[in-house]
Coordinates of C-alpha atoms in Angstrom, one line a residue:
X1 CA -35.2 53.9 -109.8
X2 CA -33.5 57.2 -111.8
X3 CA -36.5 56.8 -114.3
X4 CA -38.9 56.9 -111.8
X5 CA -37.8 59.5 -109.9
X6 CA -37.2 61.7 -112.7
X7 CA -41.1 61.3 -113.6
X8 CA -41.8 62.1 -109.9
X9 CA -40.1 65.7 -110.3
X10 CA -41.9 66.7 -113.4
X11 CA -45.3 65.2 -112.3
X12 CA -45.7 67.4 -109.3
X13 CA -44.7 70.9 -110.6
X14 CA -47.3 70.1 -113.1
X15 CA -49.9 69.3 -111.3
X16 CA -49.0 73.1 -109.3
X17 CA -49.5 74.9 -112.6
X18 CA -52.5 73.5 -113.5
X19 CA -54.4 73.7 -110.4
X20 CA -53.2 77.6 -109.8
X21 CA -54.4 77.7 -113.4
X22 CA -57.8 76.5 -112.1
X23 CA -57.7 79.1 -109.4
X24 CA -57.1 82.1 -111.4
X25 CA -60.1 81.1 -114.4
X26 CA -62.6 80.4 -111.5
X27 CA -62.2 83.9 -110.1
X28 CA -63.1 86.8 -112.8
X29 CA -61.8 89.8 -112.7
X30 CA -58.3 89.1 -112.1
X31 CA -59.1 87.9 -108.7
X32 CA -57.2 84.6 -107.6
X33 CA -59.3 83.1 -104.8
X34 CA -63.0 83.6 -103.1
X35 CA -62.3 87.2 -101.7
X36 CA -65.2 89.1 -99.6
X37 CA -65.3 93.0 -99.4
X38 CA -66.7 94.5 -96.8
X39 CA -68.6 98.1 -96.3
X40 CA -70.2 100.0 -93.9
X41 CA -71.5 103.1 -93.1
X42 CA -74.2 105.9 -94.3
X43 CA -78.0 104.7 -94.8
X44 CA -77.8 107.3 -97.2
X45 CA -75.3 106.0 -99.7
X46 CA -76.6 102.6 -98.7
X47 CA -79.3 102.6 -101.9
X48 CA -76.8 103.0 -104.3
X49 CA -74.0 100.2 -103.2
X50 CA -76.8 97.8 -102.2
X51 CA -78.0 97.6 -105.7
X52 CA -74.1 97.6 -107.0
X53 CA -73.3 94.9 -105.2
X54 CA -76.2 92.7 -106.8
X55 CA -75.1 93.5 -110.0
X56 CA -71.4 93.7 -109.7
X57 CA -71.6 90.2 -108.4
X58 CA -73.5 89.2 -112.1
X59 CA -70.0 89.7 -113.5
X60 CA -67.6 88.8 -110.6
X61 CA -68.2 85.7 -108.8
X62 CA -65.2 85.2 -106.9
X63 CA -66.3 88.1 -105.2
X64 CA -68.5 88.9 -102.4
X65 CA -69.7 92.5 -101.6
X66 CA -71.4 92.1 -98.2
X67 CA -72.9 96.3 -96.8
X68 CA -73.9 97.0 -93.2
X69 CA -75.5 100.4 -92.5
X70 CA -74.9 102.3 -89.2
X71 CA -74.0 106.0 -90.3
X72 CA -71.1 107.4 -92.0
X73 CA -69.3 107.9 -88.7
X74 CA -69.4 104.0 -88.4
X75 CA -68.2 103.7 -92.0
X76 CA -65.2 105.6 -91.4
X77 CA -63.9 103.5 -87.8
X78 CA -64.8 100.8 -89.4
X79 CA -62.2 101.3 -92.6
X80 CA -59.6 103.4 -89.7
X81 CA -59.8 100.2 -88.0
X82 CA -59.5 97.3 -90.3
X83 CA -62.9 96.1 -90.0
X84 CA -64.3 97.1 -93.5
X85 CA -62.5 97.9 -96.8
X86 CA -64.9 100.5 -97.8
X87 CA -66.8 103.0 -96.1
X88 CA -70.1 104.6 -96.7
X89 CA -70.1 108.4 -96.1
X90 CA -72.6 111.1 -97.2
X91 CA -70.3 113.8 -95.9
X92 CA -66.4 114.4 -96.3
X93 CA -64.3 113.4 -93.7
X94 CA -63.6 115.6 -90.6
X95 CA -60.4 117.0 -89.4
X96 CA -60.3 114.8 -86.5
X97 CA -60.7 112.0 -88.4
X98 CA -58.0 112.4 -90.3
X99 CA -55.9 113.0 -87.3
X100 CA -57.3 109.6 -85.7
X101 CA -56.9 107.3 -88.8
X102 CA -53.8 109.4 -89.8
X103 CA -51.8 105.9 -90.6
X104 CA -54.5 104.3 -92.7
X105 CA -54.0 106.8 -94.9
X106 CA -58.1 107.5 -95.7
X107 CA -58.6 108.6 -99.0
X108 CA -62.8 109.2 -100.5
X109 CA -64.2 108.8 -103.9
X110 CA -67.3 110.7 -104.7
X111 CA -69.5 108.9 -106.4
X112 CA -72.6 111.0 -106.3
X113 CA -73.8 113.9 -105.6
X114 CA -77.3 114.9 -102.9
X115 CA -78.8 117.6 -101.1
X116 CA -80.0 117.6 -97.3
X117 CA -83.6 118.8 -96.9
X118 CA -85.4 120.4 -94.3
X119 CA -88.4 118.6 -94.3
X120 CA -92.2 118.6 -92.6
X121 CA -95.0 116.7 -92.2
X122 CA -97.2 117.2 -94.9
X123 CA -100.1 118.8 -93.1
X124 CA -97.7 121.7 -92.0
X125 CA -96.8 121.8 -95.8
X126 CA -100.7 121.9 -96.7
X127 CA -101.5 124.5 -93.7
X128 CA -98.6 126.9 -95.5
X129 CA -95.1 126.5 -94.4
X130 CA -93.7 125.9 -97.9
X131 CA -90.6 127.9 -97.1
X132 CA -88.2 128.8 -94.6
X133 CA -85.0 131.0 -93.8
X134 CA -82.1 129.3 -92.0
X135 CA -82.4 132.0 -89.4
X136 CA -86.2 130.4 -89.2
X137 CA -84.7 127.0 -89.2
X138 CA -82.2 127.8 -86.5
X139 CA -84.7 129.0 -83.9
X140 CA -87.0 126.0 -84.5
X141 CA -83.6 123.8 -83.5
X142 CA -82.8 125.6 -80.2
X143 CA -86.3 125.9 -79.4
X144 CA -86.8 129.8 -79.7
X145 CA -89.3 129.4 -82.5
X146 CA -92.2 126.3 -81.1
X147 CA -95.3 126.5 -82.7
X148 CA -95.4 126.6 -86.7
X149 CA -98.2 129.6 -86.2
X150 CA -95.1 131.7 -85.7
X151 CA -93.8 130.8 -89.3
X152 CA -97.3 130.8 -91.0
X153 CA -98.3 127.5 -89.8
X154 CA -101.3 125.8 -88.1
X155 CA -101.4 126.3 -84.2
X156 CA -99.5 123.4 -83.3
X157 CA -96.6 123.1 -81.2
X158 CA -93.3 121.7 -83.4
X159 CA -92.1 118.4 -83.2
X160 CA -88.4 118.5 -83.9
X161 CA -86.4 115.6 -84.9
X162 CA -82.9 115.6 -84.7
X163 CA -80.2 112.8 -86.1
X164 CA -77.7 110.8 -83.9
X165 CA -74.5 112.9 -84.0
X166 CA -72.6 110.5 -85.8
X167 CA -74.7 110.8 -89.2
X168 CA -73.6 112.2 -92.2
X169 CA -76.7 114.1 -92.9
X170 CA -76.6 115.5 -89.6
X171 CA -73.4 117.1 -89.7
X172 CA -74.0 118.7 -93.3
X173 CA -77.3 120.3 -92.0
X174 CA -75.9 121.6 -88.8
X175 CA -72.7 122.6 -90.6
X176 CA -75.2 124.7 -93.1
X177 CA -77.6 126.2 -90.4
X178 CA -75.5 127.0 -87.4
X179 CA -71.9 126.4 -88.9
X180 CA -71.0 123.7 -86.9
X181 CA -71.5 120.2 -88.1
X182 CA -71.6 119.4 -83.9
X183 CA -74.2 122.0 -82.7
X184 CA -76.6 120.7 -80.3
X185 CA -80.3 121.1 -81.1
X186 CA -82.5 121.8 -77.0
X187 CA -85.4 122.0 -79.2
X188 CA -84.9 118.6 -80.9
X189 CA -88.3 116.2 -79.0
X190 CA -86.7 113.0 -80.9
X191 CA -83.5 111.5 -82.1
X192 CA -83.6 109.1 -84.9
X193 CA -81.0 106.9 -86.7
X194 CA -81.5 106.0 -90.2
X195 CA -83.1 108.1 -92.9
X196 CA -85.9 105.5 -93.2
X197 CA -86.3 105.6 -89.1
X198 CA -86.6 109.5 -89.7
X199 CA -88.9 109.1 -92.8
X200 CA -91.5 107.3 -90.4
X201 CA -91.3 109.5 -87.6
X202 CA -92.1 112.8 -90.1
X203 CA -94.8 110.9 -92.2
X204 CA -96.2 109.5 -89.0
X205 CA -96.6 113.5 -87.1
X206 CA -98.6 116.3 -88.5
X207 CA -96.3 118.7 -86.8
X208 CA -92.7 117.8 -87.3
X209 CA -89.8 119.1 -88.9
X210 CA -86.4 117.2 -89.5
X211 CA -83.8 116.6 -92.0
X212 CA -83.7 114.1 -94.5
X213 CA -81.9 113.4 -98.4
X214 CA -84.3 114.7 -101.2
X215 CA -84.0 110.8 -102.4
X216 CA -86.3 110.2 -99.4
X217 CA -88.9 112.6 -100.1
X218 CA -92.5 111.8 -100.6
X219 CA -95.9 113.0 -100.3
X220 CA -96.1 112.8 -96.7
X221 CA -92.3 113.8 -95.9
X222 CA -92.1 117.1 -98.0
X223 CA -89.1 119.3 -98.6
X224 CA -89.6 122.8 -98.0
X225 CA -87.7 125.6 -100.2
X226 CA -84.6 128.0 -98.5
X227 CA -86.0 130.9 -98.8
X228 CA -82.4 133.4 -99.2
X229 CA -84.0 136.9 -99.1
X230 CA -86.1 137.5 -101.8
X231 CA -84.9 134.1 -103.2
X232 CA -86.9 130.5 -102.7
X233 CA -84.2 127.5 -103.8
X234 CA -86.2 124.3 -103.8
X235 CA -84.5 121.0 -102.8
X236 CA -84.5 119.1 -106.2
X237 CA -82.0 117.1 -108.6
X238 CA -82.1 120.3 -111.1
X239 CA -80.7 122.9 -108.0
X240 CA -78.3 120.4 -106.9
X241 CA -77.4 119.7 -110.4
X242 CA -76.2 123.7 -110.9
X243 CA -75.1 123.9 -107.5
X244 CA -78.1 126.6 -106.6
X245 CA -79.2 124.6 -103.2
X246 CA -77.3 124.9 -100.2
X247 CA -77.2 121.5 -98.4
X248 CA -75.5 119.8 -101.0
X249 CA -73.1 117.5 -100.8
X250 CA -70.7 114.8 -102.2
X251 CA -71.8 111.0 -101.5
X252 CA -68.5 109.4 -100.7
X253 CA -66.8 106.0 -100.4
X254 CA -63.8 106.1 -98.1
X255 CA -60.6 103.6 -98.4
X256 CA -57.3 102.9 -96.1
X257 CA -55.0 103.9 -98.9
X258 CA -55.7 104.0 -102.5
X259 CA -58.2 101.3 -103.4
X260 CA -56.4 97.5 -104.7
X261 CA -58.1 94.3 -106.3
X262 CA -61.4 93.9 -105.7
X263 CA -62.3 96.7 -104.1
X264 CA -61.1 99.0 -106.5
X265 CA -63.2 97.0 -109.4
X266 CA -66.0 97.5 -107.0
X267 CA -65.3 101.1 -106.6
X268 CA -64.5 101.7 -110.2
X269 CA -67.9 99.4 -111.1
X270 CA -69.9 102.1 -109.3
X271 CA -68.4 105.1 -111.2
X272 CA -68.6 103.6 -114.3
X273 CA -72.0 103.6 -116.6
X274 CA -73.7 100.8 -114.7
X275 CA -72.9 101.7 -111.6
X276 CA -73.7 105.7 -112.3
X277 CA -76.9 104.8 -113.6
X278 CA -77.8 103.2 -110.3
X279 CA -76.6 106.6 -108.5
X280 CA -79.5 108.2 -110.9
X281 CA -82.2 105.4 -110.1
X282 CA -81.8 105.5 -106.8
X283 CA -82.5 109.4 -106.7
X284 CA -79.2 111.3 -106.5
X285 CA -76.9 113.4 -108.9
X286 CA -74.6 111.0 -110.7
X287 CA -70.5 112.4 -111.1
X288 CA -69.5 111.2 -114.5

């Protein structure tokens, strides 16, 4: 019975070793089980953690990455509140935020860099509104300035589109143009959500004006240049490159807390070569 017993005890620790063993090999990257990470937030960063996550699961497969859009102000309740381990943000965090999710402890990462443009519908582009001051652009939000003939356009009344109040493009763009990321817009006619919600409505008007990433700029949503004085700064990769535009801004991931286990080899994946060079496909300025 001693004998037996004996071969009991050092059967069973055994078989612990070798199945944790078994655990740890089936998970790469260090991870020791199935793990799932979570983000949500800006359409606008969206592109660029979409297309990470595909590949970063190539190399990972004990990990997960699942992303859910909604706006940057969704990306950073959802990390305040436990729901996500990564937000999505095409903005820096606000003040209040801070304040709110003070506990969590929200740190961001840049990981790319953009530019909001003021953009039109291509025919007002064609009919001559190529440029515009950001007194200009001011006017047309609060409705003093409503027909693009008044800014060397075709005689058509403007159709302004303004963002939801939570979006991360919205607050950078009001921030520039009346210095406060929460000014209201009377003259706005629509409200749209995403940047691809916003893309449609522009392409689909010949007389509206709204604000949009350069990454979703086309032939029929066209970015218009600042016009500073005597100066015209165009919205492109090169002027937010040397800093020269004035809607630029950082793309941003947002954590509770500095970033642990998977979710800091996710967020390091994104800011290392791979993951930069998909911040360059998918038509932003990359950080490293």
């Amino acid at each position: 019975m001693v004998r037996r017993v004996r071969r009991s005890r050092g059967f069973l620790p055994a078989m612990i070793v070798m199945g944790l063993l078994a655990v740890w090999t089936a998970a790469p990257g260090g991870a020791t089980e199935e793990q799932t990470v979570r983000v949500a937030g800006s359409t606008t960063v969206l592109p660029v953690v979409s297309k990470s996550a595909d590949r970063f699961k190539v190399s990972h497969k004990g990990v997960t990455v699942t992303v859910n859009a909604g706006g940057s102000g969704v990306g950073v309740n959802d990390v305040g509140n436990g729901r996500a381990q990564i937000g999505m943000l095409s903005r820096e965090l606000t003040r209040e935020e801070r304040e709110q999710f003070k506990n969590a402890g929200l740190k961001t990462h840049a990981v790319g860099r953009d530019a909001v443009a003021c953009v039109v519908s291509s025919e007002v582009y064609s009919a001559g509104v190529k440029t515009l001051s950001k007194e200009q652009i001011r006017d047309i939000y609060l409705g003093k300035i409503g027909n693009w003939k008044d800014v060397g356009g075709p005689d058509r009344r403007i159709v302004v589109i303004d963002k939801e109040t939570h979006r991360g493009t919205r607050h950078v763009f009001m921030q520039y143009v009346f210095g406060d990321e929460q000014a209201r817009a009377p003259g706005a006619r629509l409200v749209t959500g995403s940047n691809n919600e916003e893309q449609t409505k522009v392409a689909q008007s010949d007389a509206a004006i709204g604000m949009l990433s350069i990454a979703w700029i086309n032939p029929d949503v066209v970015g218009v240049g600042i016009r500073d004085g005597d100066r015209v700064i165009q919205p492109t990769l090169a002027t937010v490159r040397d800093g020269s535009f004035p809607i630029s801004r950082n793309l941003n991931l947002v954590t509770a807390g500095e970033p642990r286990g998977a979710v800091k080899e996710f967020i390091d994946f994104i800011l290392g070569p791979e993951g930069q060079k998909i911040v360059e496909e998918s038509g932003y300025v990359a950080v490293r």
